[in-house]
Amino acid sequence: ELKRRPAATMGGNQSHENNTTMNAGATAGVTSAAAPPARAAEPESVVEPAPPIAVVTDAVATLSVAAASAPPACATPLARVSKVKVDFRPFGAPLAFLAAAKMLGMDVACGEQVKTAPETPTAVVDGGAMTIVGALNMVDAIVSAVDGDSTLMGASAGEAEAIHHWLAQAKNFLPGGGFERQCEQVDEYLATRTYLVGHAITLADLAMWAEFTTNRQWLVIVKKNKCANVQRWLATLNADETLGAVVAESDAGNPVLAKKAPVGTSDGAGSKKKAATTGSFEVDLPGAEDGKVVTRFPPEPSGFLHIGHAKAALLNHYFARRYNGKLIVRFDDTNPDKENNDFVDSIMEDIATLGLDPDVVTYTSDSFDAILKMADKLIKEGKMYIDTTPVDKMREERMARVESKCRSQSVEENLRLWNEMKAGSEEGVACAARFKIDMSHNNGCMRDPVAYRCNVNTPHHRTGTKYKVYPTYDCACPFVDAHEGVTHALRTSEYADREDQYIWIQKAMGLRKVHIWEYSRLNLEYTTLSKRKLQWFVDEGHSTGWDDPRFPTVQGVTRRGLKVEALKEFMLSQGASKNCNLMEWTKIWAMNKKIIDPIAPRHVCVADEDRVVVNVLGFPDGEHWYTTPKHKKNPDVGIKVTLRMKEILLEQADAQLISEGEECTLMDWGNAIFKNIVKEGDVVKSMDCEINPEGDVKSTKLKLTWLANWKELVPVIMKDFDYLITKRKPEETDEFKDIVNKTTEIVTVARGDGNLRAYNKGEIIQIERKGYFIVDRVYVNEAHPMILLNIPDGKKASWGVGAK
């Protein structure tokens, strides 16, 4: 949202929320917009309806407030029963006001997005309606409307005072370097807080949220990867349903955002950026000419993309860009039984994740009419016939190289049966159209393969019930490749048997030749890339869905913490080899570690089970805060706060290693001598330690991670995973129920340092002495703890459940 909604900078050029702030008192005869105009006192028994009030601000926004009839005597023009309509310039929505009004239960609507509004302050009364032009502080008006009757102004007088402080801060951001310094101050303040004031959204959050959301200077901070606490806080607010609705409604009428960008990234000037690739394939495509190469990536919309598809997509993208050519993403939607639009959307999401920039997106169904017309031509030329043989018998005949009884029937009969197929009649549904190639051929793919078959029961996800007959992939692919101008069809070596068929079909149809280039299929240990078998894991409850972090899908591996850069590097590192080798996951994860290690912030978690409370002798009471780098070798990662207290927590496993009187190192504190160790059986229950400021960290054997025994530690669930199957190289004939891994997840419940509340979903960190983790769910409260997923580091000994 930040990237989509730029606005004027703060300070000298105020953002829109402050541009709606004007001084109503500056105009003679105009009262504050937060209270109704003064009028003569009424008898106590008479309550007249308040007149509708319309307020128009300066050139940025206009606000009209129509008070409901017969409001309570204490009501203001912005009472909850008010109807509010706001007109504003594109990118000029007063977001804080709109969100607060909705939270107060007002009937709020975004009006027309206007170009200009009067600038001269005036006050006009017409027909019982007052129009104030010039001066409305929208947030202050909401403050008056709240009048202590909402959590938006806090739960106490102290919180209300703090909220007023933040409302003033929201109006006084500075330009340039001053803005960055102010952001850093807010970031430090939010280090141990979810909201600015209290434990719920208040006007302070809304005012500051609106300013950050619409400030161009904030985008610069984000690009610098600074102020992680502010980014986490903004993500929390953006996830709120009401705030999301306000943003969506304000964007809906924006004439700029109405122009949707094509799939892929844009440079801001309307042209697409080419996704960068790494590595190199030192091989030339046959017949390739610079500027004329056209490749295609043809996924079937019947599942999510897995990393085998990713290899195909990246290769097609690589060659299209290497030769300054064109990349087509074509959805092979020839089987209505398996396909739907949800899979189309997920595949497009995966393509964006991979950083691909297709030049065009097409569907095989776009060519259905032309493909069906081609069948008429082939039948008339004697290159296709309609077979009434049952499926099972047809399969047996092909294996035995026996010609069908229908192979020699007349063209007229074939055309009649073909028309029955297109009509979806009872007779037609029992038929199949077959290419007439060579039933004695040693290559089974050349023994009169099926070209068209009927489907009258399942509507197509794009064409509905328009067609009753659909081409097979083997029939449609060579036709559409030629039809769309593809010059090079990249296929895995498993399709080698079908190459002769592909060439025959294009020649029979009278189409130009498309070059075929083979590459090796991706095979990974302990993994299946069969969509049918992956669906079995989902259906049988062995996974949580197609984005399960144990799945080899693009969404699965990226959710697990695999960076797209590492995936690309791995694919391209295989080069142009056509050898089908069984690859190890450790190679991918080792590449991934090289990318994430230099930038992953370091933090601490202590497992809950039998954790040990250690009394630090001689240490003063209270909370003692210090700052330390998040990454000792990379200061650009930032700083974190470390809390020292009189009581600290150690993991049971670490406590077991400590001997009475031993000197150990408490990481980020110093050396300590441990004593008075109390055990019950084999379980350490408590111990004392005394800090030794003169101790040498190089002299100690044990380096311990620890946490202060603080009530605000972040509850964390850490998950590690193992392979879904137990067989290193599964075969096509394997029954997966016999090789499924029954235990693939290990869960550790822990407490983490307070800095963890700053991270958003998808961010990667390192938990000291435990490994790398990706945030799968942010911390909300005790009932909704943070969830961290372990990221393998490329060492077999550290992999999943098997290593535990």
mmCIF file with all atom_site columns, C-alpha atoms in Angstrom, residues 138-240:
data_model
loop_
_atom_site.group_PDB
_atom_site.id
_atom_site.type_symbol
_atom_site.label_atom_id
_atom_site.label_alt_id
_atom_site.label_comp_id
_atom_site.label_asym_id
_atom_site.label_entity_id
_atom_site.label_seq_id
_atom_site.pdbx_PDB_ins_code
_atom_site.Cartn_x
_atom_site.Cartn_y
_atom_site.Cartn_z
_atom_site.occupancy
_atom_site.B_iso_or_equiv
_atom_site.pdbx_formal_charge
_atom_site.auth_seq_id
_atom_site.auth_comp_id
_atom_site.auth_asym_id
_atom_site.auth_atom_id
_atom_site.pdbx_PDB_model_num
ATOM 1   C CA . MET A 1 138 ? -10.419 16.590 11.124 1.00 0.00 ? 138 MET A CA 1
ATOM 2   C CA . VAL A 1 139 ? -8.646  14.616 13.854 1.00 0.00 ? 139 VAL A CA 1
ATOM 3   C CA . ASP A 1 140 ? -9.388  17.286 16.475 1.00 0.00 ? 140 ASP A CA 1
ATOM 4   C CA . ALA A 1 141 ? -13.027 17.158 15.422 1.00 0.00 ? 141 ALA A CA 1
ATOM 5   C CA . ILE A 1 142 ? -13.013 13.426 16.097 1.00 0.00 ? 142 ILE A CA 1
ATOM 6   C CA . VAL A 1 143 ? -11.435 14.057 19.513 1.00 0.00 ? 143 VAL A CA 1
ATOM 7   C CA . SER A 1 144 ? -14.394 16.257 20.363 1.00 0.00 ? 144 SER A CA 1
ATOM 8   C CA . ALA A 1 145 ? -16.831 13.641 19.072 1.00 0.00 ? 145 ALA A CA 1
ATOM 9   C CA . VAL A 1 146 ? -15.252 10.900 21.163 1.00 0.00 ? 146 VAL A CA 1
ATOM 10  C CA . ASP A 1 147 ? -15.726 12.962 24.324 1.00 0.00 ? 147 ASP A CA 1
ATOM 11  C CA . GLY A 1 148 ? -14.357 10.203 26.565 1.00 0.00 ? 148 GLY A CA 1
ATOM 12  C CA . ASP A 1 149 ? -16.814 7.622  25.285 1.00 0.00 ? 149 ASP A CA 1
ATOM 13  C CA . SER A 1 150 ? -14.405 5.474  23.285 1.00 0.00 ? 150 SER A CA 1
ATOM 14  C CA . THR A 1 151 ? -11.110 3.611  23.669 1.00 0.00 ? 151 THR A CA 1
ATOM 15  C CA . LEU A 1 152 ? -9.863  5.753  20.791 1.00 0.00 ? 152 LEU A CA 1
ATOM 16  C CA . MET A 1 153 ? -8.905  8.350  23.417 1.00 0.00 ? 153 MET A CA 1
ATOM 17  C CA . GLY A 1 154 ? -7.364  5.805  25.758 1.00 0.00 ? 154 GLY A CA 1
ATOM 18  C CA . ALA A 1 155 ? -8.457  4.130  28.956 1.00 0.00 ? 155 ALA A CA 1
ATOM 19  C CA . SER A 1 156 ? -7.292  6.820  31.372 1.00 0.00 ? 156 SER A CA 1
ATOM 20  C CA . ALA A 1 157 ? -6.483  10.496 31.685 1.00 0.00 ? 157 ALA A CA 1
ATOM 21  C CA . GLY A 1 158 ? -2.792  9.661  31.399 1.00 0.00 ? 158 GLY A CA 1
ATOM 22  C CA . GLU A 1 159 ? -3.318  7.791  28.141 1.00 0.00 ? 159 GLU A CA 1
ATOM 23  C CA . ALA A 1 160 ? -5.476  10.643 26.812 1.00 0.00 ? 160 ALA A CA 1
ATOM 24  C CA . GLU A 1 161 ? -2.638  13.074 27.521 1.00 0.00 ? 161 GLU A CA 1
ATOM 25  C CA . ALA A 1 162 ? -0.186  10.788 25.709 1.00 0.00 ? 162 ALA A CA 1
ATOM 26  C CA . ILE A 1 163 ? -2.556  10.562 22.738 1.00 0.00 ? 163 ILE A CA 1
ATOM 27  C CA . HIS A 1 164 ? -2.690  14.375 22.484 1.00 0.00 ? 164 HIS A CA 1
ATOM 28  C CA . HIS A 1 165 ? 1.107   14.346 22.407 1.00 0.00 ? 165 HIS A CA 1
ATOM 29  C CA . TRP A 1 166 ? 1.107   11.973 19.426 1.00 0.00 ? 166 TRP A CA 1
ATOM 30  C CA . LEU A 1 167 ? -1.600  14.003 17.649 1.00 0.00 ? 167 LEU A CA 1
ATOM 31  C CA . ALA A 1 168 ? 0.695   17.014 17.897 1.00 0.00 ? 168 ALA A CA 1
ATOM 32  C CA . GLN A 1 169 ? 3.635   14.913 16.697 1.00 0.00 ? 169 GLN A CA 1
ATOM 33  C CA . ALA A 1 170 ? 1.641   13.799 13.642 1.00 0.00 ? 170 ALA A CA 1
ATOM 34  C CA . LYS A 1 171 ? 1.334   17.435 12.559 1.00 0.00 ? 171 LYS A CA 1
ATOM 35  C CA . ASN A 1 172 ? 4.995   18.275 13.015 1.00 0.00 ? 172 ASN A CA 1
ATOM 36  C CA . PHE A 1 173 ? 7.119   15.941 10.993 1.00 0.00 ? 173 PHE A CA 1
ATOM 37  C CA . LEU A 1 174 ? 10.138  17.551 9.400  1.00 0.00 ? 174 LEU A CA 1
ATOM 38  C CA . PRO A 1 175 ? 11.451  17.262 5.853  1.00 0.00 ? 175 PRO A CA 1
ATOM 39  C CA . GLY A 1 176 ? 14.734  15.638 4.831  1.00 0.00 ? 176 GLY A CA 1
ATOM 40  C CA . GLY A 1 177 ? 17.112  14.312 7.470  1.00 0.00 ? 177 GLY A CA 1
ATOM 41  C CA . GLY A 1 178 ? 14.898  15.621 10.245 1.00 0.00 ? 178 GLY A CA 1
ATOM 42  C CA . PHE A 1 179 ? 12.166  13.242 9.184  1.00 0.00 ? 179 PHE A CA 1
ATOM 43  C CA . GLU A 1 180 ? 14.507  10.263 9.344  1.00 0.00 ? 180 GLU A CA 1
ATOM 44  C CA . ARG A 1 181 ? 15.630  11.205 12.848 1.00 0.00 ? 181 ARG A CA 1
ATOM 45  C CA . GLN A 1 182 ? 12.004  11.508 13.954 1.00 0.00 ? 182 GLN A CA 1
ATOM 46  C CA . CYS A 1 183 ? 11.269  8.079  12.455 1.00 0.00 ? 183 CYS A CA 1
ATOM 47  C CA . GLU A 1 184 ? 14.178  6.606  14.391 1.00 0.00 ? 184 GLU A CA 1
ATOM 48  C CA . GLN A 1 185 ? 12.808  8.086  17.620 1.00 0.00 ? 185 GLN A CA 1
ATOM 49  C CA . VAL A 1 186 ? 9.398   6.550  16.964 1.00 0.00 ? 186 VAL A CA 1
ATOM 50  C CA . ASP A 1 187 ? 11.090  3.266  16.075 1.00 0.00 ? 187 ASP A CA 1
ATOM 51  C CA . GLU A 1 188 ? 12.965  3.188  19.373 1.00 0.00 ? 188 GLU A CA 1
ATOM 52  C CA . TYR A 1 189 ? 9.746   3.978  21.237 1.00 0.00 ? 189 TYR A CA 1
ATOM 53  C CA . LEU A 1 190 ? 7.946   1.079  19.519 1.00 0.00 ? 190 LEU A CA 1
ATOM 54  C CA . ALA A 1 191 ? 10.701  -1.447 20.263 1.00 0.00 ? 191 ALA A CA 1
ATOM 55  C CA . THR A 1 192 ? 8.725   -3.007 23.114 1.00 0.00 ? 192 THR A CA 1
ATOM 56  C CA . ARG A 1 193 ? 5.213   -1.808 22.221 1.00 0.00 ? 193 ARG A CA 1
ATOM 57  C CA . THR A 1 194 ? 2.456   -3.030 19.920 1.00 0.00 ? 194 THR A CA 1
ATOM 58  C CA . TYR A 1 195 ? 0.569   0.293  19.876 1.00 0.00 ? 195 TYR A CA 1
ATOM 59  C CA . LEU A 1 196 ? 1.633   3.861  20.600 1.00 0.00 ? 196 LEU A CA 1
ATOM 60  C CA . VAL A 1 197 ? -0.572  4.215  23.658 1.00 0.00 ? 197 VAL A CA 1
ATOM 61  C CA . GLY A 1 198 ? -2.073  1.415  25.709 1.00 0.00 ? 198 GLY A CA 1
ATOM 62  C CA . HIS A 1 199 ? -3.008  -1.978 24.357 1.00 0.00 ? 199 HIS A CA 1
ATOM 63  C CA . ALA A 1 200 ? -5.423  -1.120 21.541 1.00 0.00 ? 200 ALA A CA 1
ATOM 64  C CA . ILE A 1 201 ? -5.689  1.201  18.535 1.00 0.00 ? 201 ILE A CA 1
ATOM 65  C CA . THR A 1 202 ? -6.178  4.825  19.547 1.00 0.00 ? 202 THR A CA 1
ATOM 66  C CA . LEU A 1 203 ? -6.343  8.152  17.718 1.00 0.00 ? 203 LEU A CA 1
ATOM 67  C CA . ALA A 1 204 ? -2.581  8.352  18.234 1.00 0.00 ? 204 ALA A CA 1
ATOM 68  C CA . ASP A 1 205 ? -2.081  5.262  16.075 1.00 0.00 ? 205 ASP A CA 1
ATOM 69  C CA . LEU A 1 206 ? -4.541  6.464  13.442 1.00 0.00 ? 206 LEU A CA 1
ATOM 70  C CA . ALA A 1 207 ? -2.981  9.924  13.105 1.00 0.00 ? 207 ALA A CA 1
ATOM 71  C CA . MET A 1 208 ? 0.573   8.609  12.879 1.00 0.00 ? 208 MET A CA 1
ATOM 72  C CA . TRP A 1 209 ? -0.487  5.727  10.605 1.00 0.00 ? 209 TRP A CA 1
ATOM 73  C CA . ALA A 1 210 ? -2.038  8.191  8.159  1.00 0.00 ? 210 ALA A CA 1
ATOM 74  C CA . GLU A 1 211 ? 1.104   10.309 8.103  1.00 0.00 ? 211 GLU A CA 1
ATOM 75  C CA . PHE A 1 212 ? 3.490   7.408  7.536  1.00 0.00 ? 212 PHE A CA 1
ATOM 76  C CA . THR A 1 213 ? 1.206   5.793  4.959  1.00 0.00 ? 213 THR A CA 1
ATOM 77  C CA . THR A 1 214 ? 1.041   8.903  2.788  1.00 0.00 ? 214 THR A CA 1
ATOM 78  C CA . ASN A 1 215 ? 4.538   10.310 3.154  1.00 0.00 ? 215 ASN A CA 1
ATOM 79  C CA . ARG A 1 216 ? 6.993   9.882  0.304  1.00 0.00 ? 216 ARG A CA 1
ATOM 80  C CA . GLN A 1 217 ? 9.899   10.259 2.682  1.00 0.00 ? 217 GLN A CA 1
ATOM 81  C CA . TRP A 1 218 ? 8.798   7.104  4.497  1.00 0.00 ? 218 TRP A CA 1
ATOM 82  C CA . LEU A 1 219 ? 9.296   5.102  1.296  1.00 0.00 ? 219 LEU A CA 1
ATOM 83  C CA . VAL A 1 220 ? 12.960  6.077  1.380  1.00 0.00 ? 220 VAL A CA 1
ATOM 84  C CA . ILE A 1 221 ? 13.254  4.757  4.940  1.00 0.00 ? 221 ILE A CA 1
ATOM 85  C CA . VAL A 1 222 ? 11.655  1.463  3.878  1.00 0.00 ? 222 VAL A CA 1
ATOM 86  C CA . LYS A 1 223 ? 14.052  1.098  0.957  1.00 0.00 ? 223 LYS A CA 1
ATOM 87  C CA . LYS A 1 224 ? 16.931  1.558  3.379  1.00 0.00 ? 224 LYS A CA 1
ATOM 88  C CA . ASN A 1 225 ? 15.466  -1.287 5.445  1.00 0.00 ? 225 ASN A CA 1
ATOM 89  C CA . LYS A 1 226 ? 15.385  0.949  8.504  1.00 0.00 ? 226 LYS A CA 1
ATOM 90  C CA . CYS A 1 227 ? 12.899  1.412  11.338 1.00 0.00 ? 227 CYS A CA 1
ATOM 91  C CA . ALA A 1 228 ? 11.763  -2.213 11.541 1.00 0.00 ? 228 ALA A CA 1
ATOM 92  C CA . ASN A 1 229 ? 9.618   -1.483 14.589 1.00 0.00 ? 229 ASN A CA 1
ATOM 93  C CA . VAL A 1 230 ? 7.669   1.186  12.724 1.00 0.00 ? 230 VAL A CA 1
ATOM 94  C CA . GLN A 1 231 ? 7.248   -1.177 9.774  1.00 0.00 ? 231 GLN A CA 1
ATOM 95  C CA . ARG A 1 232 ? 5.948   -3.895 12.089 1.00 0.00 ? 232 ARG A CA 1
ATOM 96  C CA . TRP A 1 233 ? 3.559   -1.434 13.751 1.00 0.00 ? 233 TRP A CA 1
ATOM 97  C CA . LEU A 1 234 ? 2.257   -0.249 10.358 1.00 0.00 ? 234 LEU A CA 1
ATOM 98  C CA . ALA A 1 235 ? 1.712   -3.861 9.274  1.00 0.00 ? 235 ALA A CA 1
ATOM 99  C CA . THR A 1 236 ? -0.335  -4.471 12.418 1.00 0.00 ? 236 THR A CA 1
ATOM 100 C CA . LEU A 1 237 ? -2.547  -1.477 11.661 1.00 0.00 ? 237 LEU A CA 1
ATOM 101 C CA . ASN A 1 238 ? -2.868  -2.316 7.963  1.00 0.00 ? 238 ASN A CA 1
ATOM 102 C CA . ALA A 1 239 ? -4.122  -5.776 8.975  1.00 0.00 ? 239 ALA A CA 1
ATOM 103 C CA . ASP A 1 240 ? -7.056  -4.180 10.834 1.00 0.00 ? 240 ASP A CA 1
#
